[in-house]
Coordinates of C-alpha atoms in Angstrom, one line a residue:
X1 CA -33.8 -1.7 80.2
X2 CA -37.4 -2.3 79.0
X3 CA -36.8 0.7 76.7
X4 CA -33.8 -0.9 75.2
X5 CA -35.5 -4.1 74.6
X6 CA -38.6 -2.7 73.4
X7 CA -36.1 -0.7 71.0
X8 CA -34.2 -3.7 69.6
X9 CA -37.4 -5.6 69.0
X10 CA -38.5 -3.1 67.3
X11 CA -35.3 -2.0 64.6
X12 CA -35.7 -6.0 64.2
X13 CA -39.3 -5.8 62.8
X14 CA -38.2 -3.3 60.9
X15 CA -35.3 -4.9 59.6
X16 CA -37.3 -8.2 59.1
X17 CA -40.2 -6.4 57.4
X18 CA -37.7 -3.6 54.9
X19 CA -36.6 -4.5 51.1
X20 CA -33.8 -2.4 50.1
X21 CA -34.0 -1.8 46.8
X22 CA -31.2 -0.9 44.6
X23 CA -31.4 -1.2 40.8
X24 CA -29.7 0.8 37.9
X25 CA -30.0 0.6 34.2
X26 CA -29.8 1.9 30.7
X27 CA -32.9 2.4 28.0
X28 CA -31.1 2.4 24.7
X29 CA -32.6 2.5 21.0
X30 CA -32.1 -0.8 18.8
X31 CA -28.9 1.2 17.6
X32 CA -27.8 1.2 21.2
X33 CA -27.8 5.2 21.6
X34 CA -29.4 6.2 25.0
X35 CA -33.0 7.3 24.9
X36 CA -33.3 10.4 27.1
X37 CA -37.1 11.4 28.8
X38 CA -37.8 7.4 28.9
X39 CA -40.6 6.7 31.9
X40 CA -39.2 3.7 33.4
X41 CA -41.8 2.6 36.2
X42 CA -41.3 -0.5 39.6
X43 CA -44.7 -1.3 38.6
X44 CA -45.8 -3.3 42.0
X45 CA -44.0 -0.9 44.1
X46 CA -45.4 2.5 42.3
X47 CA -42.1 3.8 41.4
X48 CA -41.2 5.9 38.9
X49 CA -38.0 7.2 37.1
X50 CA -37.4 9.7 34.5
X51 CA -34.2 8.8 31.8
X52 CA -31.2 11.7 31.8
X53 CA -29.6 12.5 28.8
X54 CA -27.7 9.2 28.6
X55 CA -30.5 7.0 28.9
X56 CA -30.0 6.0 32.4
X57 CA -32.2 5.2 35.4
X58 CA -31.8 4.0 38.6
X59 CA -34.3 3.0 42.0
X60 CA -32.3 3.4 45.4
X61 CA -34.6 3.1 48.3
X62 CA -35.5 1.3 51.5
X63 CA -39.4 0.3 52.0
X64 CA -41.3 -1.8 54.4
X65 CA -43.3 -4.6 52.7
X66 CA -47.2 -4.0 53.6
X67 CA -49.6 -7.2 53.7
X68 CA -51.0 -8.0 50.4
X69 CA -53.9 -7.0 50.7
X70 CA -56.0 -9.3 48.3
X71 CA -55.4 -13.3 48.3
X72 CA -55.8 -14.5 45.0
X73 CA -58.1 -17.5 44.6
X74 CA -57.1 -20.9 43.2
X75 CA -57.8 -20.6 39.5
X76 CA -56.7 -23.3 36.4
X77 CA -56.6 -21.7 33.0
X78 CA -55.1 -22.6 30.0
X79 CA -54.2 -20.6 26.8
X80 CA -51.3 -21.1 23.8
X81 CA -50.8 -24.7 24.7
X82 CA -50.1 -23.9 28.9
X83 CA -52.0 -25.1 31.5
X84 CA -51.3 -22.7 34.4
X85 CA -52.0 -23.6 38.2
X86 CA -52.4 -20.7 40.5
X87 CA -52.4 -21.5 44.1
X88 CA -53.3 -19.9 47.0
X89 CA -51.7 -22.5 50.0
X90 CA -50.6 -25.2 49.8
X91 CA -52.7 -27.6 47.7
X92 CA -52.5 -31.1 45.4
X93 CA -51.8 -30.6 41.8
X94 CA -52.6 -32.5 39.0
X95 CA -52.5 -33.1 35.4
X96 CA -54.0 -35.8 33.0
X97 CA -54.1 -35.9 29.0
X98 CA -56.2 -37.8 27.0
X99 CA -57.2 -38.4 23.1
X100 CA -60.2 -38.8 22.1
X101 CA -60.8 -42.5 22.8
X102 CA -60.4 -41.7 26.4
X103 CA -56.3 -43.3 26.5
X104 CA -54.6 -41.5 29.3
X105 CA -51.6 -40.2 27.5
X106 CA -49.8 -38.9 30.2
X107 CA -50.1 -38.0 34.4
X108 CA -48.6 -35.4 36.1
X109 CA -48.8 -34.7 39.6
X110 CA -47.4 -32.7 42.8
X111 CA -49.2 -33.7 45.9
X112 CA -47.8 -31.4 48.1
X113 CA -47.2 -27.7 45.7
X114 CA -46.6 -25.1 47.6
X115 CA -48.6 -21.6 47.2
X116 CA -47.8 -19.7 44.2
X117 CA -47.9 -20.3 40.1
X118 CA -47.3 -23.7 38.2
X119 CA -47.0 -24.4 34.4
X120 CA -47.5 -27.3 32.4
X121 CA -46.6 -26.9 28.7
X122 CA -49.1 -29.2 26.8
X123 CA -47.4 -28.0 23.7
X124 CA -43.4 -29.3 23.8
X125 CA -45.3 -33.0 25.2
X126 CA -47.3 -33.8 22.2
X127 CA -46.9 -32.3 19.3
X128 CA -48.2 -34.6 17.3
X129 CA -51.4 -35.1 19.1
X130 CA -54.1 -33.2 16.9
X131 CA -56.9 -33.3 19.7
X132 CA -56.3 -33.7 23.5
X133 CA -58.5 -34.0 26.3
X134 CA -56.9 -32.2 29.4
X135 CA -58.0 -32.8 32.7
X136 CA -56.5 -30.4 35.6
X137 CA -57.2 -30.5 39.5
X138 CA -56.5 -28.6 42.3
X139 CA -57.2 -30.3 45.5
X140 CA -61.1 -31.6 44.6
X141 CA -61.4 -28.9 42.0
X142 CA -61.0 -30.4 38.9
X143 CA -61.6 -28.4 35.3
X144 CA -61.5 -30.4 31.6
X145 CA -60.3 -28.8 28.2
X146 CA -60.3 -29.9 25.2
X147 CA -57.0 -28.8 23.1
X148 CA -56.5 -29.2 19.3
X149 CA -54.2 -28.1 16.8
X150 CA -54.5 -25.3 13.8
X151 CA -52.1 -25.8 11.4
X152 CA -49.8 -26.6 13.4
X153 CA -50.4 -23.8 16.6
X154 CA -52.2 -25.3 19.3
X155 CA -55.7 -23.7 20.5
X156 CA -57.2 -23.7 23.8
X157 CA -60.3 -21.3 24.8
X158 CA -59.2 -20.3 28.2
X159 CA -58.0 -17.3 29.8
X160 CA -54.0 -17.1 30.5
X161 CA -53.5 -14.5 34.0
X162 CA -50.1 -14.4 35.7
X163 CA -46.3 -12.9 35.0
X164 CA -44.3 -15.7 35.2
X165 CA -42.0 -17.1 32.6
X166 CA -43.2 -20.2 31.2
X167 CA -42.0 -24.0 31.9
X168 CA -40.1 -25.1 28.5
X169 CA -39.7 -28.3 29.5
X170 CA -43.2 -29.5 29.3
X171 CA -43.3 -30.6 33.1
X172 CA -45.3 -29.5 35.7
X173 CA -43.1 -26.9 38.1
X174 CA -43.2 -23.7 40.1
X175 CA -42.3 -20.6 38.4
X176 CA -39.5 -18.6 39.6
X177 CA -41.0 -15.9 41.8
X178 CA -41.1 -12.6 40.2
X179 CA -40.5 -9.9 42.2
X180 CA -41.5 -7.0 40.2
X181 CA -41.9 -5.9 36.7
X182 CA -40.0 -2.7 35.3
X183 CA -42.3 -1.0 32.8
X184 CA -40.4 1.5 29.9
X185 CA -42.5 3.9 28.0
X186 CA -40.7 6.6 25.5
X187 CA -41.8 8.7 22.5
X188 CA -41.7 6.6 19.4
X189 CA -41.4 3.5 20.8
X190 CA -42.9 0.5 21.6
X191 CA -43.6 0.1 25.6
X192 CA -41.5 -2.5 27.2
X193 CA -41.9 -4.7 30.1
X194 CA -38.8 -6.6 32.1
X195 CA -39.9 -9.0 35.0
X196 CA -37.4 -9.0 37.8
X197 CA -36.5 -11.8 40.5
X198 CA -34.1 -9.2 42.3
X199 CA -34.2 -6.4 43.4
X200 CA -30.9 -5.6 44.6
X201 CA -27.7 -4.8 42.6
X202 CA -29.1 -5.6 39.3
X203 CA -28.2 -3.6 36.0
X204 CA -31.4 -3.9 33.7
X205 CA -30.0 -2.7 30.4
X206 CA -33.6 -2.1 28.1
X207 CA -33.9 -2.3 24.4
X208 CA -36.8 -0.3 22.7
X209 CA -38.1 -1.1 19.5
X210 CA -39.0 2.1 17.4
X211 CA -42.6 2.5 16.4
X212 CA -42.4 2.6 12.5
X213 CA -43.6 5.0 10.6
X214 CA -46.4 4.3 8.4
X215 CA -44.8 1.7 6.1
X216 CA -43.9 2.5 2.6
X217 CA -45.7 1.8 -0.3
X218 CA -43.6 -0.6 -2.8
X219 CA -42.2 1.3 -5.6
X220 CA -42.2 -1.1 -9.3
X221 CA -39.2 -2.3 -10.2
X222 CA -37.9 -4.2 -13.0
X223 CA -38.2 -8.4 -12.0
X224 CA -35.5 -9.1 -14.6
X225 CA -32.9 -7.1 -12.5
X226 CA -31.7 -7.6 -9.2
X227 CA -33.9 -5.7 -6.9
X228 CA -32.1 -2.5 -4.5
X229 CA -31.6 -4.4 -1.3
X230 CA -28.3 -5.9 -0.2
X231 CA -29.7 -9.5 0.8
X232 CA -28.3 -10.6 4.3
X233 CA -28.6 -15.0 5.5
X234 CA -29.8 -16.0 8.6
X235 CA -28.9 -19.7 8.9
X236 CA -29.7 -22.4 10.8
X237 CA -32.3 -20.4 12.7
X238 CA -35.8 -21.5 14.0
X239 CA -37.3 -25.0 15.0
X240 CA -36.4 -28.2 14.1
X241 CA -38.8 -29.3 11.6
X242 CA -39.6 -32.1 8.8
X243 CA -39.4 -35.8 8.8
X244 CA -36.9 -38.2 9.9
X245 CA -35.2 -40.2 8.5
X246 CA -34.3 -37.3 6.5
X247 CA -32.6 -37.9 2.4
X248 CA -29.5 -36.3 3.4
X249 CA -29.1 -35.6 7.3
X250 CA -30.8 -39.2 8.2
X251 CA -31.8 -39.0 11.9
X252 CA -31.3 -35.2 12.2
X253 CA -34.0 -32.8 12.1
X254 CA -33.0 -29.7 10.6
X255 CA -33.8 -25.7 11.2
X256 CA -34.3 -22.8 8.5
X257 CA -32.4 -20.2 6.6
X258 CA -33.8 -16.9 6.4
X259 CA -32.7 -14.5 3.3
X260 CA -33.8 -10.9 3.8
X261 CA -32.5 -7.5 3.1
X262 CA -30.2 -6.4 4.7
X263 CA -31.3 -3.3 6.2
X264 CA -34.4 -4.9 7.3
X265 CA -34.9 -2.7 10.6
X266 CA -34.3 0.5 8.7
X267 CA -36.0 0.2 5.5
X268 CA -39.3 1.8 6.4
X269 CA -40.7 -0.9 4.8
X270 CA -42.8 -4.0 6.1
X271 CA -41.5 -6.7 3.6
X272 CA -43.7 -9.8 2.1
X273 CA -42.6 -13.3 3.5
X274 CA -42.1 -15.9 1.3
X275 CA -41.8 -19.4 2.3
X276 CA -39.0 -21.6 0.2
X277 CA -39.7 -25.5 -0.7
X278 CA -36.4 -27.6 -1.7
X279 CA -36.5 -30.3 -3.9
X280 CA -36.0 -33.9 -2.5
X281 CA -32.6 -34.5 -1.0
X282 CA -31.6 -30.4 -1.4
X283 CA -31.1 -27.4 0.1
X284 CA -31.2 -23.8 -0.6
X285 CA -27.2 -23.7 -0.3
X286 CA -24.5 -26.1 -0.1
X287 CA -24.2 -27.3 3.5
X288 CA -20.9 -29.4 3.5
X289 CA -20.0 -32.1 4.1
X290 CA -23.6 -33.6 3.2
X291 CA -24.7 -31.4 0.7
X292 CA -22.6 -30.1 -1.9
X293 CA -22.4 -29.8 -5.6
X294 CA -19.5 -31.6 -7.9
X295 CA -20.3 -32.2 -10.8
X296 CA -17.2 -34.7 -11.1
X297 CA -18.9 -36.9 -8.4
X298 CA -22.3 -36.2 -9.8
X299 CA -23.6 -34.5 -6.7
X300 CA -26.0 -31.7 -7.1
X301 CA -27.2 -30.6 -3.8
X302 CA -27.8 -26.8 -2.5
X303 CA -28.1 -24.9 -5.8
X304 CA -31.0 -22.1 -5.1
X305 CA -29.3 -19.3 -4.2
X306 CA -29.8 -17.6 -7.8
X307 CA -33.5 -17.4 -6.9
X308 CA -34.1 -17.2 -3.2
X309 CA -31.2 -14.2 -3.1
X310 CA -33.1 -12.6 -6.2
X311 CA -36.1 -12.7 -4.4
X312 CA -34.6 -11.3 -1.2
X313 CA -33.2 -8.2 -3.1
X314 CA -36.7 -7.5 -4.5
X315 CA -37.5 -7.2 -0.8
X316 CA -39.0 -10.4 0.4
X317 CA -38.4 -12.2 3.2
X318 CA -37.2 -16.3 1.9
X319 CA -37.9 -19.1 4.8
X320 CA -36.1 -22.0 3.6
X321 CA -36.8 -24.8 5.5
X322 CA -33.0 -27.1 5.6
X323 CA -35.1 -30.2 5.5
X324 CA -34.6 -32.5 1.8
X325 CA -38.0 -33.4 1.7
X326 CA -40.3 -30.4 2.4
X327 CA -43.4 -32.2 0.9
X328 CA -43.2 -34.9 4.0
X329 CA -44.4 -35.0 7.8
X330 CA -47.8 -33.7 9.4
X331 CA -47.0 -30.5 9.4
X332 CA -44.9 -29.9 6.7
X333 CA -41.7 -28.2 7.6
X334 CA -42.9 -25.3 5.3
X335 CA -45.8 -24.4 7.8
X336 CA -43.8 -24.6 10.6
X337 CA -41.6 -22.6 9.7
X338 CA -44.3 -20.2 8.2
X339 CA -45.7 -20.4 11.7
X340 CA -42.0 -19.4 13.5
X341 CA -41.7 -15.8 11.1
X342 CA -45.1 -14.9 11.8
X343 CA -44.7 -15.4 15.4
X344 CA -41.0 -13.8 15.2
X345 CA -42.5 -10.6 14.1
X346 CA -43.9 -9.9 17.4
X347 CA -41.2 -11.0 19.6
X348 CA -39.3 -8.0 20.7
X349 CA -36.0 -9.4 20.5
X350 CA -36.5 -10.5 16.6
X351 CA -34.7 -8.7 14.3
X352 CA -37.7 -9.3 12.4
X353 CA -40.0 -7.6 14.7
X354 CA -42.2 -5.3 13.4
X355 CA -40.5 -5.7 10.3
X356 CA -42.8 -8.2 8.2
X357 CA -46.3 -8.1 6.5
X358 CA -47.7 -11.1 7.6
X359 CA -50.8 -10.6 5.8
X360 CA -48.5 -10.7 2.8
X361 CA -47.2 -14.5 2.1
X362 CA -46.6 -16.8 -0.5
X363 CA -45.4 -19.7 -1.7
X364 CA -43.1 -21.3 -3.8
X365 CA -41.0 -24.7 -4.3
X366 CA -39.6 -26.4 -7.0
X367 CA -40.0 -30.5 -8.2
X368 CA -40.5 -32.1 -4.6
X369 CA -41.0 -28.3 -3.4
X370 CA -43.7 -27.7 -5.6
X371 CA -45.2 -30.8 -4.6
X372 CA -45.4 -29.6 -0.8
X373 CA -46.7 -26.1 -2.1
X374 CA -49.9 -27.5 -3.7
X375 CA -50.3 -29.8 -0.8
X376 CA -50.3 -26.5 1.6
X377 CA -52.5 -24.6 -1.0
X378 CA -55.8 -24.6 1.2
X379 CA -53.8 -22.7 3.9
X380 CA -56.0 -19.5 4.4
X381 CA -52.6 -17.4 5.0
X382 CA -51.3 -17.6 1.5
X383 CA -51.7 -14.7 -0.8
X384 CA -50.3 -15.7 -3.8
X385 CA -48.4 -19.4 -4.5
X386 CA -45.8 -20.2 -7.3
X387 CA -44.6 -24.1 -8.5
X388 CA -41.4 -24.9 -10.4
X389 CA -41.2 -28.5 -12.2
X390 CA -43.4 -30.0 -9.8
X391 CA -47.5 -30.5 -8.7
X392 CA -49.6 -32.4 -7.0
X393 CA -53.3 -32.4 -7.0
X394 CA -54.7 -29.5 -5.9
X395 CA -57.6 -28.6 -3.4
X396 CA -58.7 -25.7 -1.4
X397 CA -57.2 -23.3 -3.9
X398 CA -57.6 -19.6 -2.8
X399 CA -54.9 -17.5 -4.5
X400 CA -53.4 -17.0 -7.6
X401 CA -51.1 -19.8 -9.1
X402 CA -48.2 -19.7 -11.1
X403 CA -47.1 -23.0 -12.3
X404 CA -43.7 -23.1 -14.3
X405 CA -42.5 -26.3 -15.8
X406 CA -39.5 -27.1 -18.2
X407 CA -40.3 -28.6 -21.9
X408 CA -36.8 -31.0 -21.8
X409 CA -37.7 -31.5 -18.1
X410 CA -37.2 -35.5 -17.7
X411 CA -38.5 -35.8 -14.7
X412 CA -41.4 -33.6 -14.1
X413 CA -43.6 -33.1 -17.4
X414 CA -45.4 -30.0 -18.7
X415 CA -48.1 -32.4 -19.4
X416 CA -48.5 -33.5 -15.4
X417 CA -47.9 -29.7 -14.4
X418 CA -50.4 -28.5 -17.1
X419 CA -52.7 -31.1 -15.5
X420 CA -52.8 -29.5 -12.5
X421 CA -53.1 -26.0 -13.7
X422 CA -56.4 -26.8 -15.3
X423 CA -58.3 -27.6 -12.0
X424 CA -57.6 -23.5 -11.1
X425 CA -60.5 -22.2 -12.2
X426 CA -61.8 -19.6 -9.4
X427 CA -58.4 -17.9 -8.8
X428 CA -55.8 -16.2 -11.3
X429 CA -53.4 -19.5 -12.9
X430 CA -51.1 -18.6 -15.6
X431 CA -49.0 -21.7 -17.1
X432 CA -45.4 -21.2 -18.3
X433 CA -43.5 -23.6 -20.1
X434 CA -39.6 -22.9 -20.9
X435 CA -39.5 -25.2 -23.9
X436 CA -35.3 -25.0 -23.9
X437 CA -34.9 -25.7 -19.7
X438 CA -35.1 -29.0 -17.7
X439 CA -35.2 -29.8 -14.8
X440 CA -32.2 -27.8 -13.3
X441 CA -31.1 -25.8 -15.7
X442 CA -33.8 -22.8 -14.8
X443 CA -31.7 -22.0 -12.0
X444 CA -28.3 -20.5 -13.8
X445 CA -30.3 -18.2 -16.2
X446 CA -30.0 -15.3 -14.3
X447 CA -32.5 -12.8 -13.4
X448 CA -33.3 -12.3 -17.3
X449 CA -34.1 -15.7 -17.1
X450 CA -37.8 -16.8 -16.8
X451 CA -38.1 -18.7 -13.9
X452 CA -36.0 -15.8 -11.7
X453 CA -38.4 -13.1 -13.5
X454 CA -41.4 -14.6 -13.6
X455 CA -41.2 -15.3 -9.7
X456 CA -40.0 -11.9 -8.5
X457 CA -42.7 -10.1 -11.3
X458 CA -45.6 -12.6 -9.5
X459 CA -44.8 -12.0 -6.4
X460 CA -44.8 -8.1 -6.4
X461 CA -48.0 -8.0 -8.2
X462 CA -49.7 -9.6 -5.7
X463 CA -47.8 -9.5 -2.7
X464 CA -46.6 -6.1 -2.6
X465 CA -49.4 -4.3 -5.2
X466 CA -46.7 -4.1 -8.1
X467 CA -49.3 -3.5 -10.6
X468 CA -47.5 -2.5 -13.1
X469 CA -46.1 -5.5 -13.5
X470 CA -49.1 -7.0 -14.5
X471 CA -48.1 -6.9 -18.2
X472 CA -46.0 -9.6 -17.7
X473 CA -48.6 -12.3 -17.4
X474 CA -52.2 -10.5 -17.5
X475 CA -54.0 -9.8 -20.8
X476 CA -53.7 -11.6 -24.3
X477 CA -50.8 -9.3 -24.9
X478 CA -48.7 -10.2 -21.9
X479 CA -44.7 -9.7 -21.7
X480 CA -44.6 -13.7 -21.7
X481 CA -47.1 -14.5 -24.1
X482 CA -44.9 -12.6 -26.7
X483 CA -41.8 -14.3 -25.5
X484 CA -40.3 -16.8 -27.9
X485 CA -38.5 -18.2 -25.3
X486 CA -41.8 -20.2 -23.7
X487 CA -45.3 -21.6 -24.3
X488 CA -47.4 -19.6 -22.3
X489 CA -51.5 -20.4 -21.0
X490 CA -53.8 -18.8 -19.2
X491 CA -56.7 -19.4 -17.4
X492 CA -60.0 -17.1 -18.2
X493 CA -59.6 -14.9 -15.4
X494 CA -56.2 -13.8 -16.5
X495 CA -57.6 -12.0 -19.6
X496 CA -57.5 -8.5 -18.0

């Protein structure tokens, strides 16, 4: 009887003490065909699979959980705009911001957390803070930060440790507990890693992302033709960004269009960004019912296309922000969404991962748009920056400069534009002025047209190494200073 009872207790134990473990997948390429030979490892639990010929994996197995061995002490770090708790038993959590005349902002706290990982996401709660003084405590542990903005990414010099998925929501909470991570390494590919809360009856279907190849280099190509990509839209993508009340969508914030080629994943190329400014109260397309153009009802709104899709089938990338007035709001909406591509291209799941040169950007906006690109000049991550009838003041100049203006232009003048251009001293600044356009005209010349040609020949040169088509604004014999079509003036270090 003892036997029996001794028996019981211990298949019990056992029982109480085993994980069963059942988990089946697929590793596929971004194409979805199967990637065969893929190591796919249980990384906590030291297992390790091997992909067949179909791309498929599985883990079926019964262990008995063994004591961690090491308990992790209580630590506060912060890093990308999260504070992170990481508790050890139960313990008193708390959170205080500050600015910099010592206002508490906000308090957070959990008396009573149980052991494990917290979050706090500093940046989703204030955004428009520029400096923040953030006090964290565990129990009578207490750490100070202070947190401040870089154009428009939030800094922090602490250490980030942990696998848990972040808190969104900007308030202080547990993380969902992670069981285990899967870890996919293949050939050709980048490695992968999948956290898992389960470990029973669940299908983990993996994406890798193929290493590319060493990128291309750009070929010319003839700026007054439409470039060789088939130009694809991604609209209404992105944050929400610029000011409110906004000239056409009032109390509605508004996302981004992206226009790239196509065949971005498969071009073998890593392709330029280039950030689009509208002009007050437009867009890059019509966006009914608010903006729309009839010319019966004298409305004119979303009429860029011509440029932004030439641009894109020279093989740029176009961010155009939605927002009417791009030259408005701390930061503009062209930095943030300059700051949402760059960070795209290394988010796995982007269809723009991997894809762009990020050390590659410009510029370019036209009357309110150019506006908001000379007041984003001074940002160190431009390469080369381009203005259509409009300016503003410049400062912090670093890259080339195109300014184009319109001579029957009523609202912006070649004189204010040319202004402007005369400050550039340091960099490369060409000025262009199409005596026969105004204002809007520039648009519907097609890419023979100056503006479109001018803009896709300034951009390869210095954005993709296009250096043959240099001629068209370098040297007292450029392409445009022989054009009868415009008034051309350049600065002295355009001369060669």
């Amino acid at each position: 009887m003892l036997r029996n009872i001794l028996f019981t207790i211990a298949v019990a134990v056992f029982a109480a003490n085993a994980e069963m473990i059942n988990l089946q997948g697929v590793v596929s390429n971004s194409s979805g065909d199967p990637i065969a030979n893929a190591k796919v490892s249980l990384v906590l639990r030291n297992m390790i699979d091997t992909t067949d010929i179909n791309g498929k994996f599985s883990f079926v197995s019964t262990l008995v959980k063994a004591p961690p061995a090491i308990t992790q002490p209580n630590n506060i770090s912060l890093k990308n705009g999260v504070l992170q708790f990481t508790l050890n038993t139960q313990s008193r959590i708390k959170v205080e911001l500050f600015d910099l005349k010592g206002n508490l902002l906000m308090k957070e706290v959990n008396r009573n957390a149980a052991a494990g990982t917290y979050r706090f996401d500093i940046s989703t709660s204030f955004q428009s803070a520029k400096v923040l003084v953030v006090r964290a405590a565990i129990a009578n542990t207490e750490e100070s930060f202070r947190y401040m903005t870089f154009k428009g990414e939030y800094r922090a010099p602490a250490p980030l440790f942990g696998k848990k998925a972040i808190s969104r929501n900007g308030r202080l909470k547990a993380m969902a507990e992670v069981t285990d991570t899967i870890k996919v390494t293949a050939t050709g590919f980048f490695d992968k890693t999948v956290e898992i809360t389960d470990l029973n009856n669940q299908q983990q279907n993996i994406t890798l992302v193929s290493i590319p190849t060493p990128a291309k280099p750009w070929p010319t190509a003839n700026p007054a033709a439409a470039g060789p990509f088939e130009v694809a839209a991604d609209t209404n993508v992105g944050p929400l960004a610029g000011v409110v009340p906004d000239p056409i969508y009032k109390d509605k914030q508004q996302r981004f269009n992206v226009y790239r080629p196509k065949n971005l994943t498969t071009s073998e190329y890593l392709h330029p960004i280039l950030i689009w400014a509208n002009g007050y109260g437009d867009n890059p397309q019509q966006n009914p019912p608010l903006c729309v153009t009839n010319a019966e009802e004298g409305k004119w709104c979303g009429q860029y296309l011509p440029i932004i899709n030439h641009l894109a089938s020279h093989g740029f990338v176009v961010v155009a922000s939605l927002s009417s007035a791009t030259a408005s709001g701390d930061p503009l909406p062209t930095i943030v969404g300059m700051d949402w591509i760059i960070k795209q291209n290394e988010d796995q799941s982007s269809i723009y991962y991997h894809r762009l040169d990020t050390s590659k950007i410009g510029q370019l906006g036209h009357s309110f748009g150019g506006m908001s690109t000379c007041k984003s000049a001074a940002d160190p991550r431009y390469k080369a920056l381009a203005t259509i009838c409009g300016t503003q003041a410049l400062s912090g100049v670093h890259t080339p400069m195109l300014f184009y203006c319109a001579g029957q232009d009523d609202r912006v003048s070649c004189d204010g534009v040319r202004t402007n251009f005369l400050t550039v001293k340091n960099y490369p600044a060409i000025l262009i002025n199409e005596t026969s356009a105004n204002h809007g005209s520039w648009v519907y010349r097609g890419p023979q047209g100056v503006s479109l040609c001018s803009a896709a020949a300034w951009f390869r040169i210095h954005l993709m190494n296009d250096t043959a088509n240099r001629k068209y604004f370098y040297g007292p014999n450029c392409t445009f200073c022989k054009d009868s079509r415009v008034k051309v003036e350049q600065n002295s270090l355009m001369s060669e």
